[in-house]
Structures are given as C-alpha cells and as structure tokens.
PDB file of C-alpha atoms in Angstrom:
ATOM      1  CA  UNK A  22      21.309  20.270  18.906  1.00  0.00           C
ATOM      2  CA  UNK A  23      22.901  23.549  19.652  1.00  0.00           C
ATOM      3  CA  UNK A  24      20.897  26.355  21.168  1.00  0.00           C
ATOM      4  CA  UNK A  25      19.173  28.531  18.590  1.00  0.00           C
ATOM      5  CA  UNK A  26      19.406  25.949  15.793  1.00  0.00           C
ATOM      6  CA  UNK A  27      16.197  24.852  14.125  1.00  0.00           C
ATOM      7  CA  UNK A  28      15.926  22.205  11.477  1.00  0.00           C
ATOM      8  CA  UNK A  29      14.699  23.586   8.160  1.00  0.00           C
ATOM      9  CA  UNK A  30      13.258  21.234   5.618  1.00  0.00           C
ATOM     10  CA  UNK A  31      13.745  21.839   1.941  1.00  0.00           C
ATOM     11  CA  UNK A  32      11.030  22.222  -0.695  1.00  0.00           C
ATOM     12  CA  UNK A  33      11.089  18.512  -1.610  1.00  0.00           C
ATOM     13  CA  UNK A  34      10.565  17.416   2.005  1.00  0.00           C
ATOM     14  CA  UNK A  35       7.818  20.014   2.475  1.00  0.00           C
ATOM     15  CA  UNK A  36       5.936  18.825  -0.616  1.00  0.00           C
ATOM     16  CA  UNK A  37       6.336  15.125   0.335  1.00  0.00           C
ATOM     17  CA  UNK A  38       4.943  15.708   3.842  1.00  0.00           C
ATOM     18  CA  UNK A  39       2.109  17.766   2.402  1.00  0.00           C
ATOM     19  CA  UNK A  40       1.297  14.997  -0.115  1.00  0.00           C
ATOM     20  CA  UNK A  41       1.347  12.216   2.490  1.00  0.00           C
ATOM     21  CA  UNK A  42      -0.911  14.087   4.865  1.00  0.00           C
ATOM     22  CA  UNK A  43      -3.337  15.182   2.148  1.00  0.00           C
ATOM     23  CA  UNK A  44      -3.560  11.587   0.879  1.00  0.00           C
ATOM     24  CA  UNK A  45      -5.184  10.586   4.166  1.00  0.00           C
ATOM     25  CA  UNK A  46      -8.193  12.787   3.581  1.00  0.00           C
ATOM     26  CA  UNK A  47      -8.556  13.787  -0.063  1.00  0.00           C
ATOM     27  CA  UNK A  48      -8.930  11.941  -3.343  1.00  0.00           C
ATOM     28  CA  UNK A  49      -5.952  11.762  -5.680  1.00  0.00           C
ATOM     29  CA  UNK A  50      -7.073  14.603  -7.956  1.00  0.00           C
ATOM     30  CA  UNK A  51      -7.468  16.948  -4.977  1.00  0.00           C
ATOM     31  CA  UNK A  52      -4.061  15.921  -3.646  1.00  0.00           C
ATOM     32  CA  UNK A  53      -2.447  16.577  -7.039  1.00  0.00           C
ATOM     33  CA  UNK A  54      -4.215  19.931  -7.372  1.00  0.00           C
ATOM     34  CA  UNK A  55      -3.113  21.143  -3.929  1.00  0.00           C
ATOM     35  CA  UNK A  56       0.450  19.898  -4.341  1.00  0.00           C
ATOM     36  CA  UNK A  57       0.706  21.576  -7.734  1.00  0.00           C
ATOM     37  CA  UNK A  58      -0.596  24.828  -6.228  1.00  0.00           C
ATOM     38  CA  UNK A  59       1.984  24.858  -3.424  1.00  0.00           C
ATOM     39  CA  UNK A  60       4.829  23.879  -5.740  1.00  0.00           C
ATOM     40  CA  UNK A  61       3.931  26.775  -8.033  1.00  0.00           C
ATOM     41  CA  UNK A  62       3.472  29.127  -5.079  1.00  0.00           C
ATOM     42  CA  UNK A  63       6.906  28.290  -3.647  1.00  0.00           C
ATOM     43  CA  UNK A  64       8.537  28.717  -7.071  1.00  0.00           C
ATOM     44  CA  UNK A  65       6.832  32.065  -7.685  1.00  0.00           C
ATOM     45  CA  UNK A  66       7.885  33.380  -4.264  1.00  0.00           C
ATOM     46  CA  UNK A  67      11.481  32.311  -4.907  1.00  0.00           C
ATOM     47  CA  UNK A  68      11.378  34.087  -8.276  1.00  0.00           C
ATOM     48  CA  UNK A  69      10.207  37.219  -6.448  1.00  0.00           C
ATOM     49  CA  UNK A  70      13.477  37.132  -4.503  1.00  0.00           C
ATOM     50  CA  UNK A  71      12.474  35.280  -1.352  1.00  0.00           C
ATOM     51  CA  UNK A  72      14.638  32.394  -0.188  1.00  0.00           C
ATOM     52  CA  UNK A  73      13.234  28.881  -0.066  1.00  0.00           C
ATOM     53  CA  UNK A  74      13.632  28.907   3.723  1.00  0.00           C
ATOM     54  CA  UNK A  75      11.644  32.145   4.071  1.00  0.00           C
ATOM     55  CA  UNK A  76       8.794  30.837   1.919  1.00  0.00           C
ATOM     56  CA  UNK A  77       8.603  27.516   3.747  1.00  0.00           C
ATOM     57  CA  UNK A  78       8.806  29.263   7.100  1.00  0.00           C
ATOM     58  CA  UNK A  79       5.796  31.430   6.179  1.00  0.00           C
ATOM     59  CA  UNK A  80       3.836  28.371   5.071  1.00  0.00           C
ATOM     60  CA  UNK A  81       4.565  26.589   8.347  1.00  0.00           C
ATOM     61  CA  UNK A  82       4.277  22.886   9.101  1.00  0.00           C
ATOM     62  CA  UNK A  83       3.079  21.043   5.964  1.00  0.00           C
ATOM     63  CA  UNK A  84       1.099  18.565   8.082  1.00  0.00           C
ATOM     64  CA  UNK A  85      -0.889  21.365   9.727  1.00  0.00           C
ATOM     65  CA  UNK A  86      -1.394  23.006   6.356  1.00  0.00           C
ATOM     66  CA  UNK A  87      -2.676  19.706   4.906  1.00  0.00           C
ATOM     67  CA  UNK A  88      -5.019  19.138   7.853  1.00  0.00           C
ATOM     68  CA  UNK A  89      -6.440  22.640   7.337  1.00  0.00           C
ATOM     69  CA  UNK A  90      -6.999  21.911   3.644  1.00  0.00           C
ATOM     70  CA  UNK A  91      -8.702  18.592   4.469  1.00  0.00           C
ATOM     71  CA  UNK A  92     -10.967  20.259   7.049  1.00  0.00           C
ATOM     72  CA  UNK A  93     -11.875  23.018   4.603  1.00  0.00           C
ATOM     73  CA  UNK A  94     -12.796  20.397   1.994  1.00  0.00           C
ATOM     74  CA  UNK A  95     -14.922  18.493   4.512  1.00  0.00           C
ATOM     75  CA  UNK A  96     -16.788  21.664   5.457  1.00  0.00           C
ATOM     76  CA  UNK A  97     -17.281  22.485   1.785  1.00  0.00           C
ATOM     77  CA  UNK A  98     -18.812  19.027   1.299  1.00  0.00           C
ATOM     78  CA  UNK A  99     -15.991  17.697  -0.866  1.00  0.00           C
ATOM     79  CA  UNK A 100     -15.553  13.953  -0.917  1.00  0.00           C
ATOM     80  CA  UNK A 101     -12.634  12.375   0.808  1.00  0.00           C
ATOM     81  CA  UNK A 102     -11.353   8.843   1.296  1.00  0.00           C
ATOM     82  CA  UNK A 103      -9.175   6.297  -0.383  1.00  0.00           C
ATOM     83  CA  UNK A 104      -6.626   7.555  -2.799  1.00  0.00           C
ATOM     84  CA  UNK A 105      -5.307   4.541  -4.686  1.00  0.00           C
ATOM     85  CA  UNK A 106      -3.397   6.336  -7.448  1.00  0.00           C
ATOM     86  CA  UNK A 107      -1.403   8.440  -5.006  1.00  0.00           C
ATOM     87  CA  UNK A 108      -0.866   5.507  -2.620  1.00  0.00           C
ATOM     88  CA  UNK A 109       0.550   3.437  -5.474  1.00  0.00           C
ATOM     89  CA  UNK A 110       2.969   6.295  -6.235  1.00  0.00           C
ATOM     90  CA  UNK A 111       4.067   6.316  -2.584  1.00  0.00           C
ATOM     91  CA  UNK A 112       4.708   2.570  -2.651  1.00  0.00           C
ATOM     92  CA  UNK A 113       6.769   2.983  -5.847  1.00  0.00           C
ATOM     93  CA  UNK A 114       8.722   5.859  -4.282  1.00  0.00           C
ATOM     94  CA  UNK A 115       9.410   3.822  -1.146  1.00  0.00           C
ATOM     95  CA  UNK A 116      10.689   0.917  -3.215  1.00  0.00           C
ATOM     96  CA  UNK A 117      12.918   3.211  -5.266  1.00  0.00           C
ATOM     97  CA  UNK A 118      14.471   4.637  -2.113  1.00  0.00           C
ATOM     98  CA  UNK A 119      15.339   1.134  -0.871  1.00  0.00           C
ATOM     99  CA  UNK A 120      12.773   1.120   1.903  1.00  0.00           C
ATOM    100  CA  UNK A 121      11.061  -2.062   3.075  1.00  0.00           C
ATOM    101  CA  UNK A 122       8.788  -3.630   0.464  1.00  0.00           C
ATOM    102  CA  UNK A 123       5.113  -2.996   1.101  1.00  0.00           C
ATOM    103  CA  UNK A 124       2.084  -4.154  -0.786  1.00  0.00           C
ATOM    104  CA  UNK A 125      -0.900  -1.884  -1.194  1.00  0.00           C
ATOM    105  CA  UNK A 126      -4.330  -3.447  -0.798  1.00  0.00           C
ATOM    106  CA  UNK A 127      -7.538  -1.882  -2.104  1.00  0.00           C
ATOM    107  CA  UNK A 128      -8.938  -1.443   1.395  1.00  0.00           C
ATOM    108  CA  UNK A 129      -6.236   1.139   1.995  1.00  0.00           C
ATOM    109  CA  UNK A 130      -3.757  -0.537   4.324  1.00  0.00           C
ATOM    110  CA  UNK A 131      -0.234  -1.656   3.596  1.00  0.00           C
ATOM    111  CA  UNK A 132       1.526  -4.781   4.818  1.00  0.00           C
ATOM    112  CA  UNK A 133       5.267  -5.341   4.951  1.00  0.00           C
ATOM    113  CA  UNK A 134       6.634  -8.051   2.673  1.00  0.00           C
ATOM    114  CA  UNK A 135       7.712 -10.330   5.532  1.00  0.00           C
ATOM    115  CA  UNK A 136       4.164 -10.349   6.927  1.00  0.00           C
ATOM    116  CA  UNK A 137       2.741 -11.187   3.493  1.00  0.00           C
ATOM    117  CA  UNK A 138       5.156 -14.148   3.294  1.00  0.00           C
ATOM    118  CA  UNK A 139       4.053 -15.419   6.727  1.00  0.00           C
ATOM    119  CA  UNK A 140       0.381 -15.127   5.766  1.00  0.00           C
ATOM    120  CA  UNK A 141       0.989 -16.955   2.470  1.00  0.00           C
ATOM    121  CA  UNK A 142       2.912 -19.715   4.290  1.00  0.00           C
ATOM    122  CA  UNK A 143       0.072 -20.191   6.780  1.00  0.00           C
ATOM    123  CA  UNK A 144      -2.458 -20.358   3.935  1.00  0.00           C
ATOM    124  CA  UNK A 145      -0.385 -23.015   2.109  1.00  0.00           C
ATOM    125  CA  UNK A 146      -0.053 -25.069   5.328  1.00  0.00           C
ATOM    126  CA  UNK A 147      -3.815 -24.879   5.933  1.00  0.00           C
ATOM    127  CA  UNK A 148      -4.546 -25.997   2.348  1.00  0.00           C
ATOM    128  CA  UNK A 149      -2.104 -28.916   2.654  1.00  0.00           C
ATOM    129  CA  UNK A 150      -3.729 -29.844   5.964  1.00  0.00           C
ATOM    130  CA  UNK A 151      -7.206 -29.822   4.429  1.00  0.00           C
ATOM    131  CA  UNK A 152      -6.126 -31.957   1.481  1.00  0.00           C
ATOM    132  CA  UNK A 153      -4.419 -34.419   3.820  1.00  0.00           C
ATOM    133  CA  UNK A 154      -7.502 -34.572   6.050  1.00  0.00           C
ATOM    134  CA  UNK A 155      -9.769 -35.234   3.081  1.00  0.00           C
ATOM    135  CA  UNK A 156      -7.455 -37.960   1.780  1.00  0.00           C
ATOM    136  CA  UNK A 157      -7.281 -39.661   5.185  1.00  0.00           C
ATOM    137  CA  UNK A 158     -11.069 -39.442   5.490  1.00  0.00           C
ATOM    138  CA  UNK A 159     -11.728 -40.983   2.077  1.00  0.00           C
ATOM    139  CA  UNK A 160      -8.682 -43.295   1.934  1.00  0.00           C
ATOM    140  CA  UNK A 161     -10.534 -46.401   3.262  1.00  0.00           C
ATOM    141  CA  UNK A 162     -13.287 -46.002   0.655  1.00  0.00           C
ATOM    142  CA  UNK A 163     -10.755 -45.396  -2.116  1.00  0.00           C
ATOM    143  CA  UNK A 164      -8.704 -48.451  -1.108  1.00  0.00           C
ATOM    144  CA  UNK A 165     -11.814 -50.673  -0.946  1.00  0.00           C
ATOM    145  CA  UNK A 166     -12.916 -49.392  -4.346  1.00  0.00           C
ATOM    146  CA  UNK A 167      -9.473 -50.068  -5.880  1.00  0.00           C
ATOM    147  CA  UNK A 168      -9.378 -53.580  -4.420  1.00  0.00           C
ATOM    148  CA  UNK A 169     -12.881 -54.284  -5.770  1.00  0.00           C
ATOM    149  CA  UNK A 170     -11.837 -52.990  -9.198  1.00  0.00           C
ATOM    150  CA  UNK A 171      -8.722 -55.190  -9.120  1.00  0.00           C
ATOM    151  CA  UNK A 172     -10.789 -58.277  -8.224  1.00  0.00           C
ATOM    152  CA  UNK A 173     -13.257 -57.553 -11.030  1.00  0.00           C
ATOM    153  CA  UNK A 174     -10.395 -57.161 -13.530  1.00  0.00           C
ATOM    154  CA  UNK A 175      -8.795 -60.415 -12.357  1.00  0.00           C
ATOM    155  CA  UNK A 176     -12.059 -62.364 -12.774  1.00  0.00           C
ATOM    156  CA  UNK A 177     -12.720 -60.743 -16.151  1.00  0.00           C
ATOM    157  CA  UNK A 178      -9.231 -61.742 -17.252  1.00  0.00           C
ATOM    158  CA  UNK A 179      -9.836 -65.411 -16.219  1.00  0.00           C
ATOM    159  CA  UNK A 180     -13.151 -65.455 -18.055  1.00  0.00           C
ATOM    160  CA  UNK A 181     -11.489 -64.399 -21.335  1.00  0.00           C
ATOM    161  CA  UNK A 182      -8.935 -67.293 -21.300  1.00  0.00           C
ATOM    162  CA  UNK A 183     -11.488 -70.052 -21.972  1.00  0.00           C
TER     163      UNK A 183
END
C-alpha cells in the first residue's frame, strides 16, 4: 500500500458486511429491516448530492455499526438468536459465487462439503461393521437352523415316496 491510500468499500460490500454481522445477533426480520433502512439511507444521501464514498465514510465500519444495533436491541429487550432464513440466503449466495459448498444445519453452524462426506463415510462404515458383527454373532445359530430345516425336508421327502 502506498502512503495515504485507504481502501474504500462500495455500497454492496458495506451492506453485505452489515448483513453478516447483524445475522449473528438479530432475527431475520430485524436484519432485513435494518439492511433496508441503510440501503435507503445511502441512496437518499447520494440523491442529495453526496458521493457513495462520503456517505459510507460517515457511516463508518459496518461491523461496528451492526454491533451497535445488536446491543441497542438487546438493551431494548428485543429477541435475538438464530436466523435461518438469512443464513440460507448466505449459503445460496456463497454457492452462486463459486465458494466452497457448505450445508446449513438448524443448530446454526455450517460444515464444509468435504467434512460432511467424511462424516457420512464414517457412518456408513460403522453401519456395515455393526451388520457384519451381528451376522457373525448369529451365523452359527442360522447355519444350525438351516441344516436342521434341510434334514427335516429330506426326511419329509423320503416319507412321501412310499
């Protein structure tokens, strides 16, 4: 970086960071309401003649702004927590942008696709192991039962030939 240069995010990046941070502490309707407010605010300030950079500079870091909003909601007694609708949108957006596949679980955490495949493989191996163990445990009884059934059928067949 050259001296005096500061990275400026655009409106889209600002809104995305705001959304992601708000999603950690507000429900989906509150996230949507706040995002809509700031989108409209930025647009109205631009229409008043301000540049996008000036407006975003006045608003500051979107993560700090979101944390302030979350804290204000907590103090006001507003509910916060899981935000499934918004999280599902984030997963869709990530997939559209070619990012690593993630699966959203209801408990609120995401796993990468490769980890899901490893977990599924381990589960299949455990199930196969259990089935094999049960078969080896009951195999002697099954074999004895089949032999007894065969003997009974053979003697029944000899009795019918008289």
